[in-house]
């Protein structure tokens, strides 16, 4: 029997403030971070009966310890959702939360779910990327991929080789702007609207409260970045200042079909248009957003000029600039990451996809003249992911 697909909408999204590894969340469990996000989603949307949640998908790159045991299910239970609500775990490295969204969104479009929660968590201070893994020796011995593919910083240096026009000065200038934009967004109270305050504990310092992103360095200058070491290559271009750090944090988003959202009185903040994941050479994984975006645009029948709001994950500045250069977009285009990005806020791997979506939803609310926007990110082992969204507040008129 033929089936009719349904419209999928982004209802709401929240996140914890992001922390530095061994920083404010050093003695906080990873699952408690994502539980906090799920509870906050339910608190912010009281018209949603808990039993109407049909699925909870939670991503983590390192699925061991307090990020293991099918964390979507355990987090759902510990969040106070009914035992009837199922859950699962998902892994696509940096795009874990993005994949949790697209996977549950597909179920909503098909009619299997009406409402779903999707998010991600990464406690890199407790579980460094790659902890406990055992890569198949064929990867090296048979040269299936270049060994550089297993070290993200080396893949960023390789991307610099592919784009010689992206100089050290350009990536450092981009990083400074990211810090400045994030500081301005905090000063305007924009970022805080979707943050969940988290109580923290320390055996030495007692209890605290995480209210803002710990990695921010608002005083960053070109001069200070110029003095940093290039750990992945002698005389290279990638430094701790023009890349995202090693971070802890969690995110969660509420998704629904549009009819159910209207029925329950839930806000409709974005409408899903298309999504795509694509593979590239693993040793230049930062190029992944380019083919993923091209494919998603083709699926949607759109061109890059139709996109007026961008949230690009800043794993490395070179990766963002390669994307912009490919599509003929200026380094300082105001449509791109207006609130800053991961270089300033942090990038707790599997959680970051929903941060991009939450910030794009905020862009849509502030800019009703914008119809289409996208969220995109590179993914370890040579992939990219892009999701295109439509602004339900679109008026067609300049604000």
XYZ file of C-alpha atoms in Angstrom:
399
model
C 0.000 0.000 0.000
C 1.386 3.434 -0.912
C 2.490 5.619 1.985
C 2.527 9.389 2.194
C 5.501 10.960 3.914
C 4.860 13.520 6.642
C 6.519 16.869 7.341
C 9.150 16.649 10.099
C 9.747 19.667 12.305
C 12.371 20.693 14.822
C 10.393 21.662 17.916
C 13.118 22.597 20.374
C 16.755 21.994 21.227
C 18.887 22.464 24.317
C 22.415 21.760 25.411
C 24.632 21.885 28.424
C 27.374 24.481 28.510
C 30.400 22.771 26.992
C 33.381 22.075 29.229
C 37.072 21.551 28.772
C 38.329 18.005 29.200
C 39.331 17.618 32.863
C 37.481 20.887 33.459
C 34.095 21.748 34.967
C 32.620 18.293 34.297
C 35.643 16.280 35.437
C 33.597 14.622 38.205
C 30.215 14.634 36.418
C 28.936 11.518 34.649
C 28.380 11.669 30.898
C 24.899 10.148 31.106
C 23.880 12.737 33.695
C 24.690 15.472 31.167
C 22.320 14.130 28.529
C 19.681 13.286 31.148
C 19.761 16.940 32.155
C 19.069 17.935 28.543
C 16.141 15.532 28.142
C 14.546 16.743 31.367
C 14.967 20.346 30.247
C 13.256 19.621 26.913
C 10.264 18.199 28.764
C 10.202 21.104 31.207
C 10.276 23.657 28.397
C 7.448 21.930 26.537
C 4.823 21.122 29.205
C 2.069 20.524 26.652
C 3.872 17.337 25.553
C 2.644 14.320 27.559
C 5.725 12.182 28.347
C 3.987 9.071 27.047
C 3.738 10.700 23.596
C 7.521 10.434 23.149
C 7.983 7.468 20.808
C 11.774 7.140 20.726
C 14.972 8.453 22.330
C 18.162 8.285 20.244
C 21.383 9.357 21.947
C 24.748 9.384 20.202
C 28.193 8.853 21.681
C 31.445 8.214 19.867
C 33.036 6.235 22.680
C 30.275 3.896 23.852
C 31.823 2.535 27.022
C 31.515 3.278 30.725
C 28.955 5.983 31.463
C 28.438 6.444 27.714
C 27.578 2.802 27.123
C 24.731 0.387 27.893
C 22.409 1.590 25.098
C 22.502 5.098 26.482
C 19.336 6.246 24.690
C 17.280 3.761 26.678
C 18.991 4.273 30.019
C 18.898 8.059 29.664
C 15.189 7.900 28.845
C 14.483 5.886 31.979
C 16.631 8.079 34.216
C 15.042 11.213 32.756
C 11.675 10.130 34.119
C 10.086 9.163 30.821
C 7.631 6.259 31.019
C 9.033 2.738 30.740
C 7.066 2.404 27.504
C 9.431 4.860 25.781
C 12.214 2.955 23.985
C 15.682 4.216 23.198
C 18.890 3.353 21.411
C 22.485 4.468 20.976
C 24.074 5.641 17.759
C 27.587 6.420 16.526
C 28.778 8.414 13.552
C 31.660 10.080 15.359
C 31.285 13.890 15.178
C 27.911 13.607 13.426
C 26.363 11.335 16.039
C 23.661 13.773 17.163
C 23.079 14.850 13.565
C 22.522 11.203 12.643
C 20.273 10.685 15.670
C 18.145 13.546 14.320
C 18.032 12.331 10.723
C 17.376 8.731 11.739
C 14.447 9.543 14.017
C 13.225 12.152 11.536
C 13.048 9.424 8.901
C 10.911 7.359 11.274
C 8.614 10.330 11.831
C 8.298 10.963 8.091
C 7.470 7.292 7.531
C 4.861 7.308 10.292
C 6.589 5.021 12.787
C 6.910 7.844 15.335
C 5.011 11.044 16.034
C 7.488 12.518 18.522
C 11.151 11.699 19.161
C 14.061 12.978 21.195
C 17.485 12.916 19.551
C 20.801 14.112 20.892
C 24.330 13.253 21.817
C 26.900 13.301 24.571
C 30.667 13.160 24.771
C 32.802 13.215 27.892
C 36.203 13.422 26.225
C 37.904 14.105 29.531
C 36.799 10.693 30.765
C 36.673 8.861 27.429
C 39.209 10.205 24.892
C 38.370 9.544 21.265
C 39.650 6.106 20.364
C 39.653 4.719 23.899
C 39.268 0.959 23.831
C 39.192 0.642 20.034
C 41.172 -1.967 18.126
C 41.564 -0.830 14.503
C 41.848 -3.701 12.064
C 45.541 -3.992 11.102
C 44.518 -4.214 7.446
C 43.814 -0.478 7.596
C 47.575 0.052 7.757
C 49.071 -3.112 6.278
C 46.934 -3.110 3.137
C 46.871 0.679 2.893
C 43.078 0.717 2.878
C 43.417 4.270 4.154
C 46.370 6.498 4.894
C 47.460 6.241 8.567
C 46.877 10.010 8.809
C 43.156 9.253 8.689
C 43.248 8.124 12.313
C 44.641 11.457 13.558
C 42.171 14.286 12.971
C 44.804 17.025 13.249
C 46.850 15.412 10.499
C 43.792 15.275 8.249
C 43.417 19.029 8.753
C 47.040 19.600 7.732
C 46.378 17.441 4.659
C 43.411 19.640 3.813
C 45.712 22.657 3.911
C 47.796 20.863 1.266
C 44.701 20.474 -0.922
C 43.868 24.178 -0.515
C 47.198 26.046 -0.592
C 45.311 29.357 -0.771
C 44.095 28.767 2.801
C 47.059 30.202 4.646
C 47.934 30.187 8.328
C 46.925 33.844 8.455
C 43.464 33.065 7.075
C 42.723 30.263 9.528
C 43.963 32.321 12.461
C 41.866 35.299 11.373
C 38.832 33.016 11.131
C 39.493 31.688 14.634
C 39.707 35.191 16.076
C 36.357 36.075 14.483
C 34.769 32.932 15.927
C 35.879 33.943 19.416
C 34.655 37.488 18.916
C 31.248 36.415 17.571
C 30.683 33.978 20.424
C 31.576 36.637 22.979
C 29.138 39.050 21.304
C 26.391 36.407 21.253
C 26.881 35.830 24.975
C 26.813 39.574 25.622
C 23.499 39.751 23.735
C 22.050 36.841 25.749
C 21.536 34.755 22.606
C 23.439 31.596 23.500
C 22.100 31.371 27.041
C 18.507 30.909 25.856
C 19.155 27.273 24.995
C 21.669 26.348 27.708
C 20.804 24.054 30.605
C 22.610 25.073 33.812
C 24.413 22.047 35.243
C 25.347 21.529 38.874
C 28.930 20.325 39.092
C 30.917 18.807 41.913
C 34.571 18.635 42.807
C 36.101 16.694 45.664
C 38.501 19.586 46.184
C 36.324 22.623 45.421
C 32.810 21.467 46.322
C 29.679 22.223 44.319
C 29.510 24.622 41.389
C 27.182 25.642 38.564
C 28.129 25.500 34.874
C 26.456 28.437 33.122
C 28.641 29.102 30.080
C 31.014 27.404 27.661
C 34.325 26.826 29.366
C 36.579 26.737 26.243
C 35.912 30.379 25.248
C 38.928 32.660 24.892
C 37.400 36.069 24.091
C 40.743 37.857 24.305
C 42.246 35.844 21.442
C 44.315 37.886 18.978
C 46.198 37.133 15.780
C 49.412 37.745 17.663
C 48.583 35.228 20.394
C 47.584 32.590 17.840
C 50.764 33.145 15.870
C 52.882 31.948 18.774
C 51.157 28.573 19.216
C 52.822 25.276 18.347
C 51.763 23.194 15.350
C 51.641 19.737 16.973
C 50.612 17.731 13.921
C 53.345 18.883 11.540
C 56.570 20.814 11.893
C 55.966 24.341 10.585
C 52.341 23.390 9.950
C 49.188 25.491 10.096
C 46.891 23.686 12.571
C 47.136 24.780 16.206
C 45.061 24.566 19.361
C 43.878 28.094 18.590
C 42.380 27.493 15.134
C 40.745 24.155 15.963
C 38.109 22.933 18.368
C 39.393 21.559 21.654
C 38.853 18.356 23.607
C 35.520 18.891 25.304
C 32.660 17.514 27.381
C 28.957 18.225 26.857
C 25.535 17.033 25.764
C 22.631 18.104 23.552
C 19.042 17.027 22.921
C 16.377 17.984 20.399
C 12.649 17.416 20.215
C 11.303 16.390 16.798
C 7.753 15.724 15.641
C 5.584 15.527 12.586
C 4.084 18.932 11.946
C 0.481 17.880 12.455
C 1.259 16.356 15.869
C 3.229 19.443 16.886
C 0.246 21.666 16.054
C -2.133 19.291 17.833
C -0.060 19.379 21.030
C 0.608 23.101 20.893
C 4.335 22.626 20.410
C 6.424 25.300 18.660
C 7.572 24.688 15.105
C 11.040 26.198 14.859
C 12.338 24.530 11.679
C 11.026 22.250 8.965
C 13.249 19.471 7.581
C 13.866 19.737 3.831
C 16.648 17.255 2.988
C 19.723 15.592 4.396
C 22.730 13.748 3.068
C 25.847 11.969 4.292
C 28.772 11.374 1.949
C 32.162 9.731 2.147
C 35.493 11.253 1.097
C 39.124 10.178 1.373
C 39.602 9.584 5.099
C 42.929 11.421 5.154
C 41.147 14.665 4.159
C 37.972 14.133 6.166
C 37.477 17.914 6.511
C 36.334 18.040 2.886
C 33.284 15.917 3.725
C 30.738 18.758 4.026
C 31.292 19.735 0.386
C 29.848 16.640 -1.383
C 27.284 16.147 1.400
C 25.979 19.671 0.787
C 25.996 19.257 -2.983
C 23.938 16.071 -2.665
C 21.471 17.563 -0.166
C 20.981 20.627 -2.373
C 20.287 18.381 -5.360
C 17.749 16.365 -3.350
C 16.002 19.582 -2.304
C 16.072 21.144 -5.776
C 18.008 24.102 -4.375
C 21.246 25.923 -5.156
C 23.809 27.219 -2.713
C 22.554 30.755 -3.417
C 19.176 29.733 -1.956
C 20.812 29.126 1.429
C 20.864 32.299 3.508
C 21.841 30.930 6.928
C 24.711 28.532 7.638
C 25.821 26.690 10.763
C 29.104 24.976 9.915
C 30.853 22.971 12.609
C 34.290 24.383 13.302
C 36.277 21.224 13.947
C 39.157 23.053 12.259
C 39.162 26.503 10.703
C 40.645 25.084 7.490
C 37.664 22.758 7.119
C 35.206 25.668 7.276
C 37.259 27.773 4.874
C 37.568 24.905 2.395
C 33.769 24.619 2.393
C 33.341 28.364 1.912
C 35.987 28.557 -0.797
C 34.418 25.693 -2.725
C 31.046 27.423 -2.785
C 32.411 30.914 -3.449
C 31.489 32.303 -0.022
C 33.700 34.905 1.680
C 35.597 34.000 4.840
C 33.706 36.660 6.794
C 30.252 36.229 5.235
C 27.727 37.304 7.874
C 25.384 34.424 6.983
C 27.918 31.914 8.332
C 28.072 31.085 12.061
C 26.860 34.503 13.261
C 27.127 33.386 16.903
C 30.572 31.846 16.487
C 31.208 28.141 16.624
C 33.127 25.204 17.976
C 36.515 26.947 17.955
C 35.141 29.145 20.745
C 32.354 27.022 22.271
C 33.877 23.573 22.033
C 33.138 20.375 20.124
C 32.131 17.404 22.286
C 32.084 15.164 19.205
C 28.762 13.301 19.054
C 26.786 16.134 20.658
C 27.636 18.968 18.257
C 25.104 18.340 15.488
C 22.197 19.457 17.654
C 24.094 22.565 18.760
C 24.263 23.587 15.102
C 20.527 23.014 14.722
C 19.624 24.935 17.844
C 21.657 27.901 16.653
C 20.147 27.733 13.156
C 16.663 27.753 14.723
C 17.687 30.888 16.596
C 18.869 32.445 13.325
C 15.510 31.663 11.726
C 13.606 33.348 14.538
C 15.754 36.457 14.308
C 15.680 36.600 10.489
C 12.195 35.967 9.040
C 13.438 37.108 5.622
C 15.516 33.898 5.400
C 13.754 30.863 3.959
C 16.432 28.142 3.855
C 19.417 27.325 6.037
C 21.721 24.388 6.557
C 23.755 22.647 9.220
C 26.869 20.811 8.099
C 29.904 19.112 9.596
C 32.899 16.965 8.743
C 33.062 13.477 10.229
C 36.017 11.308 11.198
C 37.144 8.456 8.932
C 36.269 10.550 5.889
C 32.644 11.669 5.812
C 30.465 14.746 5.812
C 26.862 15.398 6.768
C 24.451 18.177 5.790
C 20.868 18.883 6.779
C 18.814 21.548 4.993
C 16.023 23.268 6.913
C 13.178 25.642 6.033
C 12.252 28.612 8.197
C 8.569 28.375 9.277
C 8.718 32.094 10.201
C 9.608 33.047 6.615
C 7.801 36.158 5.404
C 9.668 36.865 2.171
C 10.314 40.378 3.393
C 13.499 41.889 4.768
C 13.388 42.395 8.516
